[in-house]
Amino acid sequence: MGLMLKKIALALVIIGAINWGSIGIFGFDLVGALFGGQAAIISRVIFTLVGIAGLACIPQLFEQHHN
């Protein structure tokens, strides 16, 4: 996966993590609030992209980094 794609995937994973933290701590779905609720199509697209980004980041757990 290219460096730019890795950065985009990581940014989406961070957005998802912040949203989950917001739900867990405050009971507030930030993505849903910004884009019309959890059932709104744009919210569902964003949730799907975050999920795909999470899957795309899995191989990074197993990468060997050489200095």
JSON list of C-alpha atoms in Angstrom, two decimals:
[
{"chain": "A", "resi": 1, "resn": "MET", "atom": "CA", "xyz": [0.00, 0.00, 0.00]},
{"chain": "A", "resi": 2, "resn": "GLY", "atom": "CA", "xyz": [1.38, 3.40, -0.95]},
{"chain": "A", "resi": 3, "resn": "LEU", "atom": "CA", "xyz": [2.42, 5.94, 1.66]},
{"chain": "A", "resi": 4, "resn": "MET", "atom": "CA", "xyz": [-0.41, 8.37, 0.83]},
{"chain": "A", "resi": 5, "resn": "LEU", "atom": "CA", "xyz": [-3.01, 5.59, 1.07]},
{"chain": "A", "resi": 6, "resn": "LYS", "atom": "CA", "xyz": [-1.55, 4.52, 4.42]},
{"chain": "A", "resi": 7, "resn": "LYS", "atom": "CA", "xyz": [-1.83, 8.08, 5.72]},
{"chain": "A", "resi": 8, "resn": "ILE", "atom": "CA", "xyz": [-5.44, 8.39, 4.55]},
{"chain": "A", "resi": 9, "resn": "ALA", "atom": "CA", "xyz": [-6.32, 5.04, 6.14]},
{"chain": "A", "resi": 10, "resn": "LEU", "atom": "CA", "xyz": [-4.64, 6.06, 9.39]},
{"chain": "A", "resi": 11, "resn": "ALA", "atom": "CA", "xyz": [-6.50, 9.40, 9.41]},
{"chain": "A", "resi": 12, "resn": "LEU", "atom": "CA", "xyz": [-9.82, 7.58, 8.96]},
{"chain": "A", "resi": 13, "resn": "VAL", "atom": "CA", "xyz": [-8.96, 5.14, 11.75]},
{"chain": "A", "resi": 14, "resn": "ILE", "atom": "CA", "xyz": [-8.12, 8.08, 14.03]},
{"chain": "A", "resi": 15, "resn": "ILE", "atom": "CA", "xyz": [-11.46, 9.73, 13.18]},
{"chain": "A", "resi": 16, "resn": "GLY", "atom": "CA", "xyz": [-13.22, 6.48, 14.03]},
{"chain": "A", "resi": 17, "resn": "ALA", "atom": "CA", "xyz": [-11.33, 6.13, 17.30]},
{"chain": "A", "resi": 18, "resn": "ILE", "atom": "CA", "xyz": [-12.17, 9.69, 18.34]},
{"chain": "A", "resi": 19, "resn": "ASN", "atom": "CA", "xyz": [-15.83, 9.08, 17.46]},
{"chain": "A", "resi": 20, "resn": "TRP", "atom": "CA", "xyz": [-15.92, 5.86, 19.49]},
{"chain": "A", "resi": 21, "resn": "GLY", "atom": "CA", "xyz": [-14.24, 7.64, 22.41]},
{"chain": "A", "resi": 22, "resn": "SER", "atom": "CA", "xyz": [-16.86, 10.37, 22.19]},
{"chain": "A", "resi": 23, "resn": "ILE", "atom": "CA", "xyz": [-19.64, 7.78, 22.23]},
{"chain": "A", "resi": 24, "resn": "GLY", "atom": "CA", "xyz": [-18.06, 5.91, 25.14]},
{"chain": "A", "resi": 25, "resn": "ILE", "atom": "CA", "xyz": [-17.31, 8.92, 27.32]},
{"chain": "A", "resi": 26, "resn": "PHE", "atom": "CA", "xyz": [-20.11, 11.34, 26.45]},
{"chain": "A", "resi": 27, "resn": "GLY", "atom": "CA", "xyz": [-22.72, 9.17, 24.72]},
{"chain": "A", "resi": 28, "resn": "PHE", "atom": "CA", "xyz": [-22.38, 11.48, 21.71]},
{"chain": "A", "resi": 29, "resn": "ASP", "atom": "CA", "xyz": [-21.92, 10.26, 18.12]},
{"chain": "A", "resi": 30, "resn": "LEU", "atom": "CA", "xyz": [-19.93, 13.09, 16.53]},
{"chain": "A", "resi": 31, "resn": "VAL", "atom": "CA", "xyz": [-20.03, 11.69, 12.99]},
{"chain": "A", "resi": 32, "resn": "GLY", "atom": "CA", "xyz": [-23.76, 11.05, 13.25]},
{"chain": "A", "resi": 33, "resn": "ALA", "atom": "CA", "xyz": [-24.38, 14.54, 14.64]},
{"chain": "A", "resi": 34, "resn": "LEU", "atom": "CA", "xyz": [-22.37, 16.19, 11.87]},
{"chain": "A", "resi": 35, "resn": "PHE", "atom": "CA", "xyz": [-23.93, 14.23, 9.03]},
{"chain": "A", "resi": 36, "resn": "GLY", "atom": "CA", "xyz": [-27.58, 13.75, 9.99]},
{"chain": "A", "resi": 37, "resn": "GLY", "atom": "CA", "xyz": [-27.67, 10.76, 12.33]},
{"chain": "A", "resi": 38, "resn": "GLN", "atom": "CA", "xyz": [-26.42, 7.20, 12.16]},
{"chain": "A", "resi": 39, "resn": "ALA", "atom": "CA", "xyz": [-29.02, 6.19, 9.57]},
{"chain": "A", "resi": 40, "resn": "ALA", "atom": "CA", "xyz": [-28.13, 9.01, 7.14]},
{"chain": "A", "resi": 41, "resn": "ILE", "atom": "CA", "xyz": [-26.45, 7.72, 3.99]},
{"chain": "A", "resi": 42, "resn": "ILE", "atom": "CA", "xyz": [-23.40, 9.99, 4.37]},
{"chain": "A", "resi": 43, "resn": "SER", "atom": "CA", "xyz": [-22.87, 8.79, 7.95]},
{"chain": "A", "resi": 44, "resn": "ARG", "atom": "CA", "xyz": [-23.09, 5.19, 6.77]},
{"chain": "A", "resi": 45, "resn": "VAL", "atom": "CA", "xyz": [-20.58, 5.89, 4.00]},
{"chain": "A", "resi": 46, "resn": "ILE", "atom": "CA", "xyz": [-18.17, 7.44, 6.51]},
{"chain": "A", "resi": 47, "resn": "PHE", "atom": "CA", "xyz": [-18.62, 4.51, 8.93]},
{"chain": "A", "resi": 48, "resn": "THR", "atom": "CA", "xyz": [-17.97, 2.11, 6.04]},
{"chain": "A", "resi": 49, "resn": "LEU", "atom": "CA", "xyz": [-14.83, 3.99, 4.97]},
{"chain": "A", "resi": 50, "resn": "VAL", "atom": "CA", "xyz": [-13.56, 3.96, 8.56]},
{"chain": "A", "resi": 51, "resn": "GLY", "atom": "CA", "xyz": [-14.15, 0.20, 8.72]},
{"chain": "A", "resi": 52, "resn": "ILE", "atom": "CA", "xyz": [-12.34, -0.40, 5.43]},
{"chain": "A", "resi": 53, "resn": "ALA", "atom": "CA", "xyz": [-9.48, 1.81, 6.63]},
{"chain": "A", "resi": 54, "resn": "GLY", "atom": "CA", "xyz": [-9.23, -0.26, 9.79]},
{"chain": "A", "resi": 55, "resn": "LEU", "atom": "CA", "xyz": [-8.96, -3.43, 7.73]},
{"chain": "A", "resi": 56, "resn": "ALA", "atom": "CA", "xyz": [-6.36, -1.79, 5.48]},
{"chain": "A", "resi": 57, "resn": "CYS", "atom": "CA", "xyz": [-4.25, -0.92, 8.54]},
{"chain": "A", "resi": 58, "resn": "ILE", "atom": "CA", "xyz": [-4.07, -4.52, 9.81]},
{"chain": "A", "resi": 59, "resn": "PRO", "atom": "CA", "xyz": [-0.98, -5.42, 7.71]},
{"chain": "A", "resi": 60, "resn": "GLN", "atom": "CA", "xyz": [0.91, -2.51, 9.32]},
{"chain": "A", "resi": 61, "resn": "LEU", "atom": "CA", "xyz": [0.89, -4.50, 12.57]},
{"chain": "A", "resi": 62, "resn": "PHE", "atom": "CA", "xyz": [3.12, -7.08, 10.93]},
{"chain": "A", "resi": 63, "resn": "GLU", "atom": "CA", "xyz": [5.45, -4.85, 8.89]},
{"chain": "A", "resi": 64, "resn": "GLN", "atom": "CA", "xyz": [9.15, -4.95, 9.65]},
{"chain": "A", "resi": 65, "resn": "HIS", "atom": "CA", "xyz": [10.64, -1.46, 9.93]},
{"chain": "A", "resi": 66, "resn": "HIS", "atom": "CA", "xyz": [14.30, -1.11, 9.05]},
{"chain": "A", "resi": 67, "resn": "ASN", "atom": "CA", "xyz": [16.32, 1.87, 10.23]}
]
